[in-house]
Coordinates of C-alpha atoms and ligand atoms in Angstrom, one line a residue:
M232 CA -25.1 -45.0 -19.4
T233 CA -27.3 -41.9 -19.1
K234 CA -25.5 -38.8 -20.1
S235 CA -26.8 -35.2 -20.2
R236 CA -25.5 -31.7 -20.5
L237 CA -26.7 -28.6 -18.6
E238 CA -25.9 -25.2 -20.1
N239 CA -26.0 -21.7 -18.6
V240 CA -25.6 -23.0 -15.1
I241 CA -24.7 -20.3 -12.5
C242 CA -21.7 -21.0 -10.3
P243 CA -22.6 -20.6 -6.6
F244 CA -19.2 -19.7 -5.3
C245 CA -18.1 -16.0 -5.5
G246 CA -19.9 -12.8 -6.1
C247 CA -19.3 -13.0 -9.9
L248 CA -22.1 -15.6 -10.1
C249 CA -20.7 -16.7 -13.6
D250 CA -23.8 -17.8 -15.6
D251 CA -22.1 -19.6 -18.4
I252 CA -21.1 -22.8 -16.7
V253 CA -21.7 -26.0 -18.7
L254 CA -22.0 -29.3 -16.8
E255 CA -21.7 -32.8 -18.1
L256 CA -23.7 -35.4 -16.1
E257 CA -23.4 -39.2 -16.1
E258 CA -26.0 -41.2 -14.2
G259 CA -27.1 -38.1 -12.4
R260 CA -23.5 -37.2 -11.3
I261 CA -21.5 -34.2 -12.3
V262 CA -18.4 -35.4 -14.2
A263 CA -17.2 -32.2 -16.0
N264 CA -17.5 -28.4 -15.6
E265 CA -16.7 -26.3 -18.7
N266 CA -16.0 -22.6 -18.4
G267 CA -15.7 -22.6 -14.6
C268 CA -12.5 -21.5 -12.9
A269 CA -10.5 -23.9 -10.8
I270 CA -12.6 -23.0 -7.7
S271 CA -15.8 -23.6 -9.6
K272 CA -14.6 -26.9 -11.0
S273 CA -13.7 -28.0 -7.5
K274 CA -17.0 -26.9 -6.0
F275 CA -19.1 -28.8 -8.6
L276 CA -17.0 -31.9 -9.0
N277 CA -16.4 -32.3 -5.3
H278 CA -19.9 -31.4 -4.0
L279 CA -20.3 -34.9 -2.6
K280 CA -17.0 -34.9 -0.7
D281 CA -16.8 -34.4 3.1
R282 CA -20.6 -34.3 3.4
M283 CA -22.4 -34.5 6.7
N284 CA -24.2 -37.8 6.2
T285 CA -26.9 -37.7 8.9
P286 CA -28.3 -35.2 11.4
S287 CA -26.5 -35.5 14.7
V288 CA -26.8 -34.2 18.2
R289 CA -24.0 -33.9 20.7
I290 CA -24.7 -35.9 23.9
D291 CA -22.1 -35.9 26.7
G292 CA -19.5 -34.5 24.2
E293 CA -20.1 -37.2 21.6
F294 CA -22.0 -36.8 18.3
V295 CA -24.9 -39.2 18.1
S296 CA -26.7 -39.7 14.7
V297 CA -30.4 -39.0 15.0
D298 CA -33.3 -38.8 12.5
L299 CA -34.3 -35.4 11.1
G300 CA -37.4 -35.1 13.3
K301 CA -35.3 -35.5 16.5
A302 CA -32.7 -33.0 15.3
I303 CA -35.4 -30.5 14.5
K304 CA -37.0 -30.9 17.9
V305 CA -33.6 -30.4 19.7
A306 CA -32.8 -27.4 17.6
A307 CA -36.2 -25.8 18.1
G308 CA -35.9 -26.4 21.9
I309 CA -32.5 -24.7 22.1
L310 CA -33.7 -21.7 20.1
A311 CA -37.1 -21.3 21.9
S312 CA -35.5 -21.4 25.4
A313 CA -32.6 -19.1 24.6
R314 CA -32.5 -15.6 26.2
R315 CA -30.4 -14.0 23.4
P316 CA -30.3 -16.2 20.3
L317 CA -28.4 -15.3 17.2
V318 CA -29.2 -16.3 13.7
Y319 CA -26.0 -16.0 11.6
G320 CA -24.5 -16.7 8.2
L321 CA -26.8 -16.7 5.1
S322 CA -24.4 -15.5 2.5
S323 CA -23.9 -19.0 0.8
T324 CA -27.5 -19.8 0.5
E325 CA -30.4 -18.5 -1.6
N326 CA -33.0 -15.9 -0.9
D327 CA -36.0 -18.0 0.2
A328 CA -33.8 -19.6 2.9
H329 CA -33.1 -16.0 4.1
R330 CA -36.8 -15.3 4.5
E331 CA -37.3 -18.3 6.7
A332 CA -34.3 -17.4 8.8
Y333 CA -35.7 -13.8 9.4
R334 CA -39.0 -15.4 10.4
I335 CA -37.3 -17.5 13.0
A336 CA -35.3 -14.5 14.4
E337 CA -38.6 -12.6 14.7
E338 CA -40.4 -15.5 16.3
I339 CA -37.8 -16.1 19.0
G340 CA -36.9 -12.4 19.6
G341 CA -33.3 -13.0 18.4
V342 CA -30.7 -11.1 16.5
V343 CA -30.1 -11.9 12.8
D344 CA -26.8 -11.0 11.2
N345 CA -25.1 -12.1 8.0
T346 CA -21.4 -12.5 7.1
S347 CA -21.2 -9.0 5.6
S348 CA -20.6 -7.8 9.2
V349 CA -17.1 -9.2 8.8
C350 CA -16.5 -8.2 5.2
H351 CA -18.4 -5.4 3.3
G352 CA -20.6 -4.2 6.3
P353 CA -18.6 -0.9 6.3
T354 CA -19.4 -0.6 2.6
V355 CA -23.1 -0.7 3.4
I356 CA -22.6 1.8 6.2
G357 CA -20.6 4.1 3.9
S358 CA -23.4 3.9 1.3
Q359 CA -26.0 4.7 3.9
E360 CA -24.0 7.9 4.7
S361 CA -23.1 9.0 1.2
G362 CA -25.2 7.1 -1.4
E363 CA -24.4 4.5 -4.0
I364 CA -23.0 5.3 -7.5
H365 CA -23.5 1.8 -8.9
G366 CA -22.8 0.5 -12.3
S367 CA -23.6 -2.9 -13.7
L368 CA -20.9 -5.4 -14.7
G369 CA -22.4 -5.3 -18.2
E370 CA -21.8 -1.6 -18.3
V371 CA -18.2 -2.1 -17.1
R372 CA -17.6 -4.7 -19.8
N373 CA -19.0 -2.6 -22.6
R374 CA -18.1 1.0 -21.6
A375 CA -15.3 1.2 -19.1
D376 CA -12.0 2.6 -20.4
L377 CA -10.3 2.9 -17.0
I378 CA -10.7 0.1 -14.4
V379 CA -9.3 0.5 -10.9
Y380 CA -9.1 -2.2 -8.3
W381 CA -8.5 -0.7 -4.8
G382 CA -7.6 -3.1 -2.0
A383 CA -8.8 -6.1 -4.0
N384 CA -7.1 -9.1 -5.6
P385 CA -9.6 -10.7 -8.0
Q386 CA -7.1 -12.9 -9.7
F387 CA -7.0 -14.8 -6.4
A388 CA -10.6 -14.3 -5.0
H389 CA -12.7 -13.9 -8.1
P390 CA -10.7 -15.7 -10.8
R391 CA -12.9 -14.9 -13.8
H392 CA -13.7 -11.3 -12.9
L393 CA -11.0 -9.8 -15.2
N394 CA -11.6 -12.2 -18.1
R395 CA -15.4 -11.8 -18.1
F396 CA -15.8 -8.1 -17.3
V397 CA -12.5 -6.3 -17.8
R398 CA -10.6 -8.0 -20.5
A399 CA -13.5 -9.3 -22.6
P400 CA -14.2 -7.2 -25.7
G401 CA -16.7 -4.5 -25.1
I402 CA -19.0 -2.6 -27.5
Y403 CA -17.9 1.0 -26.9
N404 CA -14.5 0.8 -25.3
E405 CA -11.7 -0.1 -27.7
T406 CA -8.9 0.5 -25.3
R407 CA -8.9 -0.1 -21.6
E408 CA -6.5 0.6 -18.9
L409 CA -6.2 -1.4 -15.6
W410 CA -4.9 0.1 -12.4
V411 CA -4.4 -1.6 -9.1
V412 CA -4.1 0.4 -5.8
D413 CA -2.8 -1.8 -3.0
I414 CA -0.3 -2.0 -0.1
R415 CA 1.6 -4.8 -1.8
K416 CA 2.2 -6.2 -5.3
S417 CA -0.6 -8.8 -5.5
V418 CA -1.2 -11.3 -8.4
T419 CA -3.7 -8.8 -9.9
A420 CA -1.2 -6.0 -9.6
G421 CA 1.2 -8.2 -11.7
V422 CA -1.2 -8.1 -14.7
A423 CA -2.2 -4.4 -14.3
D424 CA -1.1 -1.6 -16.6
R425 CA -0.2 0.5 -13.5
F426 CA 0.4 -0.6 -9.9
I427 CA 0.1 2.2 -7.3
Q428 CA 1.6 1.0 -4.0
I429 CA 0.3 2.9 -1.0
E430 CA 1.3 2.7 2.7
P431 CA -1.1 0.6 4.9
G432 CA -3.8 2.5 6.7
H433 CA -3.6 5.7 4.5
D434 CA -6.4 5.1 2.1
M435 CA -8.7 7.8 3.4
E436 CA -6.0 10.4 3.3
I437 CA -5.1 9.5 -0.3
L438 CA -8.8 9.6 -1.3
G439 CA -9.2 13.0 0.5
T440 CA -6.1 14.3 -1.3
M441 CA -7.4 13.2 -4.6
R442 CA -10.7 15.1 -4.0
A443 CA -8.8 18.2 -3.0
L444 CA -6.6 18.1 -6.2
L445 CA -9.7 17.4 -8.3
R446 CA -11.3 20.5 -6.9
G447 CA -8.2 22.6 -7.8
H448 CA -6.7 23.0 -4.4
T449 CA -2.9 23.2 -3.9
L450 CA -1.4 21.3 -1.1
D451 CA 1.8 22.1 0.7
V452 CA 3.0 18.5 1.3
E453 CA 5.2 16.4 -0.8
Q454 CA 3.6 13.1 -0.3
V455 CA 0.6 11.4 1.2
G456 CA 0.3 7.7 2.1
G457 CA 3.6 6.9 0.3
L458 CA 2.6 8.6 -2.9
P459 CA 4.2 11.8 -4.2
I460 CA 1.7 14.6 -4.7
A461 CA 2.7 14.7 -8.4
S462 CA 1.6 11.1 -9.0
I463 CA -1.7 11.6 -7.1
H464 CA -2.2 14.7 -9.3
D465 CA -1.5 12.6 -12.4
M466 CA -3.9 9.9 -11.2
V467 CA -6.7 12.5 -10.7
Q468 CA -6.1 14.1 -14.1
T469 CA -6.3 10.7 -15.9
M470 CA -9.4 9.7 -14.0
K471 CA -11.0 13.1 -14.9
A472 CA -10.2 12.6 -18.6
T473 CA -11.6 9.1 -18.8
K474 CA -14.9 8.4 -20.5
Y475 CA -16.2 5.8 -18.2
G476 CA -14.3 4.7 -15.1
I477 CA -15.1 2.0 -12.5
L478 CA -13.6 1.7 -9.1
F479 CA -13.8 -1.9 -7.8
F480 CA -12.9 -2.1 -4.1
G481 CA -12.3 -4.9 -1.7
L482 CA -11.7 -5.6 2.0
G483 CA -8.3 -3.8 1.7
L484 CA -10.4 -0.6 1.7
S485 CA -13.5 -1.6 3.7
Q486 CA -11.7 -3.4 6.5
S487 CA -8.5 -1.4 6.9
R488 CA -8.1 1.5 9.3
G489 CA -11.0 3.9 8.7
K490 CA -13.4 1.2 7.6
H491 CA -16.7 2.8 6.5
R492 CA -15.0 6.3 6.4
N493 CA -12.7 4.9 3.7
V494 CA -15.7 3.8 1.7
D495 CA -17.4 7.1 2.4
A496 CA -14.3 9.0 1.1
A497 CA -14.2 6.8 -2.1
I498 CA -17.9 7.4 -2.7
R499 CA -17.4 11.2 -2.4
L500 CA -14.4 11.1 -4.8
I501 CA -16.6 9.2 -7.4
Q502 CA -19.4 11.7 -6.8
D503 CA -16.9 14.5 -7.5
L504 CA -15.6 12.8 -10.7
N505 CA -19.2 12.6 -12.0
Q506 CA -19.2 16.4 -12.3
Y507 CA -16.7 15.9 -15.2
T508 CA -17.3 12.4 -16.6
R509 CA -19.0 9.0 -15.8
W510 CA -17.6 7.0 -12.9
A511 CA -19.2 4.2 -10.8
M512 CA -18.0 2.0 -8.0
L513 CA -18.7 -1.6 -7.0
P514 CA -17.6 -3.7 -4.0
M515 CA -16.0 -7.0 -4.8
R516 CA -18.4 -9.2 -2.9
G517 CA -17.0 -12.6 -1.8
H518 CA -19.7 -15.1 -0.9
Y519 CA -21.9 -15.7 -3.9
N520 CA -25.1 -14.4 -2.2
V521 CA -23.8 -11.9 0.4
T522 CA -25.2 -9.2 -1.7
G523 CA -28.6 -11.0 -1.6
A524 CA -28.3 -11.4 2.2
N525 CA -28.1 -7.6 2.5
K526 CA -30.9 -7.1 0.1
T527 CA -33.3 -9.7 1.6
S528 CA -32.6 -8.4 5.1
T529 CA -33.4 -4.9 4.0
W530 CA -36.6 -6.0 2.2
Q531 CA -37.8 -7.9 5.2
T532 CA -36.5 -6.1 8.3
G533 CA -35.7 -2.7 6.9
Y534 CA -31.9 -3.1 7.6
P535 CA -29.1 -4.8 5.8
F536 CA -27.4 -6.7 8.7
A537 CA -27.1 -6.6 12.5
V538 CA -30.9 -6.7 13.2
D539 CA -32.2 -7.2 16.7
Y540 CA -35.8 -8.5 17.3
S541 CA -35.6 -8.7 21.1
R542 CA -38.3 -5.9 21.4
S543 CA -40.4 -7.6 18.7
Y544 CA -39.7 -4.9 16.2
P545 CA -36.4 -4.7 14.2
R546 CA -33.6 -2.5 15.5
Y547 CA -30.3 -1.9 13.7
Q548 CA -27.0 -1.2 15.3
P549 CA -23.7 -2.4 13.7
G550 CA -21.1 -2.8 16.5
E551 CA -23.9 -3.6 18.9
Y552 CA -25.9 -6.3 17.2
T553 CA -23.2 -7.6 14.9
A554 CA -22.3 -11.3 15.6
I555 CA -18.7 -10.9 16.8
D556 CA -19.6 -8.0 19.1
L557 CA -22.5 -9.9 20.7
I558 CA -20.4 -13.0 21.2
R559 CA -17.4 -11.0 22.6
R560 CA -19.7 -9.5 25.2
G561 CA -20.9 -12.9 26.2
E562 CA -24.6 -12.1 25.4
V563 CA -25.4 -15.0 23.0
D564 CA -26.7 -18.2 24.5
A565 CA -27.7 -20.0 21.3
I566 CA -26.7 -19.7 17.6
L567 CA -28.5 -20.9 14.5
N568 CA -25.8 -20.9 11.9
V569 CA -26.9 -21.2 8.3
A570 CA -24.4 -21.8 5.4
A571 CA -21.4 -20.2 7.0
D572 CA -18.3 -21.4 8.9
P573 CA -17.8 -18.8 11.7
A574 CA -15.4 -21.2 13.6
A575 CA -13.0 -21.0 10.6
H576 CA -13.3 -17.2 10.1
F577 CA -13.9 -15.5 13.4
P578 CA -10.9 -14.4 15.5
G579 CA -9.5 -17.0 17.9
S580 CA -10.8 -15.2 21.0
I581 CA -14.3 -15.3 19.6
V582 CA -14.0 -19.0 18.5
S583 CA -13.1 -20.0 22.1
K584 CA -16.4 -18.3 23.2
L585 CA -18.3 -20.0 20.4
S586 CA -17.2 -23.4 21.7
K587 CA -19.2 -22.7 24.9
I588 CA -22.5 -21.7 23.1
P589 CA -24.9 -24.3 21.7
I590 CA -24.8 -24.0 17.9
I591 CA -27.4 -25.4 15.5
N592 CA -25.4 -25.8 12.3
L593 CA -27.0 -26.1 8.9
D594 CA -24.5 -26.9 6.2
P595 CA -24.0 -29.5 3.4
K596 CA -20.4 -30.3 4.5
Q597 CA -18.4 -31.0 7.6
N598 CA -16.5 -27.9 8.6
M599 CA -14.9 -26.3 11.6
T600 CA -18.3 -25.1 13.0
S601 CA -19.8 -28.6 12.7
L602 CA -17.1 -29.8 15.1
L603 CA -18.3 -27.3 17.7
A604 CA -22.0 -27.7 17.1
A605 CA -24.7 -29.0 19.5
V606 CA -26.8 -30.0 16.5
N607 CA -25.7 -30.6 13.0
I608 CA -28.3 -30.8 10.2
P609 CA -27.1 -31.6 6.7
T610 CA -28.6 -29.5 3.9
A611 CA -28.7 -29.6 0.1
M612 CA -26.1 -27.4 -1.6
S613 CA -27.9 -24.3 -3.1
G614 CA -27.1 -23.8 -6.7
I615 CA -26.2 -27.5 -7.2
E616 CA -28.8 -29.6 -5.4
A617 CA -31.4 -26.9 -4.7
D618 CA -32.7 -23.9 -6.7
G619 CA -33.3 -20.4 -5.6
A620 CA -32.5 -16.7 -6.3
A621 CA -29.2 -15.0 -5.6
S622 CA -27.8 -11.5 -6.3
R623 CA -24.5 -10.9 -8.2
M624 CA -22.0 -8.4 -6.7
D625 CA -23.6 -5.6 -8.8
G626 CA -27.1 -6.5 -7.5
L627 CA -28.3 -8.4 -10.6
P628 CA -30.7 -11.1 -9.4
L629 CA -30.1 -14.5 -11.0
Y630 CA -31.9 -17.8 -10.5
L631 CA -29.7 -20.7 -9.4
K632 CA -30.5 -24.1 -10.9
K633 CA -31.0 -27.4 -9.2
C634 CA -28.5 -29.5 -11.3
V635 CA -28.6 -32.9 -9.4
E636 CA -30.6 -34.5 -6.6
P637 CA -29.2 -34.1 -3.1
P638 CA -28.2 -37.2 -1.1
P639 CA -31.2 -39.2 0.0
G640 CA -33.2 -37.6 2.9
V641 CA -31.3 -34.3 2.6
K642 CA -33.5 -31.2 2.3
S643 CA -32.8 -27.6 1.3
D644 CA -31.9 -24.9 3.8
R645 CA -35.3 -23.3 3.3
D646 CA -37.2 -26.6 4.0
I647 CA -35.1 -27.2 7.2
L648 CA -35.7 -23.7 8.4
R649 CA -39.4 -24.0 7.8
L650 CA -39.4 -27.3 9.8
I651 CA -37.6 -25.6 12.7
L652 CA -40.0 -22.6 12.7
K653 CA -43.0 -25.0 12.6
E654 CA -41.6 -26.9 15.6
I655 CA -40.9 -23.7 17.6
R656 CA -44.5 -22.6 17.0
R657 CA -45.9 -26.0 17.8
S658 CA -43.9 -26.4 21.0
G659 CA -44.8 -22.9 22.2
S660 CA -48.5 -23.2 21.5
Ligands
LIG117 S1 -15.2 -16.5 -10.8 FE1 -16.4 -17.1 -9.1 S2 -18.5 -17.4 -9.9 FE2 -17.1 -17.4 -11.6 S3 -16.6 -19.5 -12.0 FE3 -15.0 -18.7 -10.6 S4 -15.7 -19.1 -8.5 FE4 -17.5 -19.4 -9.9

């Protein structure tokens, strides 16, 4: 029996992109995952489960298996003849696939949006308004003495975040304090040194109050957002006295009432704190390469998401060219969905509209979207069966390894996208 061991493998699941995974292989199959969390183990050990076996095309409501060439032709035909095509997803695939997706969007005069429009899009907009005070996860691990999670529950969504970057021994920080600010006592709040429970929808007021107190103003109210002024004052004084603080924030801040204004308020608080000491802030990015999707989109189109090529040049307008808004208004007449499952994550009213739009679905596995699709094309799983670059939640680029061969005949996202683009160009010439 041929056995091998792969070290320093990067886990392609969440934005931590843990780069210390050790895989045991037998006869070219992954049989063990060391160091990974439960999610990582499941992703690597079950990568062959629930796969889409062959390309398929829906004919009279039934899926018919076809060869790859036929699936590419049908997909290219749908996209080339669409009036308002949408290219969507991209957060669970690697950067070269992104480039090919942007090329297709430009070629067909479509809109290209990634999943950040339903997660940290407001974070990006907040940063465009007020700037970014970034720190790296390495800095956090080695320097931070006060860590705050605001509206984030990493013990659930990023299981190794605390162990790798917060609890692991650092070089300069002998003692560390962990706070959680949230509307309910989450699993992470249960392991924090201090849990600060706030009322839902009051994040921006609390952040504004913190700024006012930091600047020495006195306020004639007794509480804000469920917190007594005295405890907000105490929070601010502790944050001011810290040597290196980091504010990690999740969708509890970016997607609650106020959205990008919440993020804007947090950025301005961190800017103010930097007049006294060192503070940084980082979004807790979910999909492993959603940060990369924002970066590659910005490199190639000039904008991080919600990019419209209908006038041949890129235009950017969140709320106008974001996937859900386009679908809600009934504008979209074809979707190229790459490495995402919108049918499982979009609101029900949008999913019922999705079911009436021809979808070309590229994914390794069967999912909710594959059930609605007009064309399904199986792809290799990036980071396990295909290599490529991805960006960690702090922006650090890392190179994903190809650990095993994909199932026979299955190509990477970037190769399938290249074939679709080639066919669009061929059929249009
Ligand atoms: S924390 Fe995230 S990246 Fe790290 S092993 Fe778990 S799922 Fe993978």
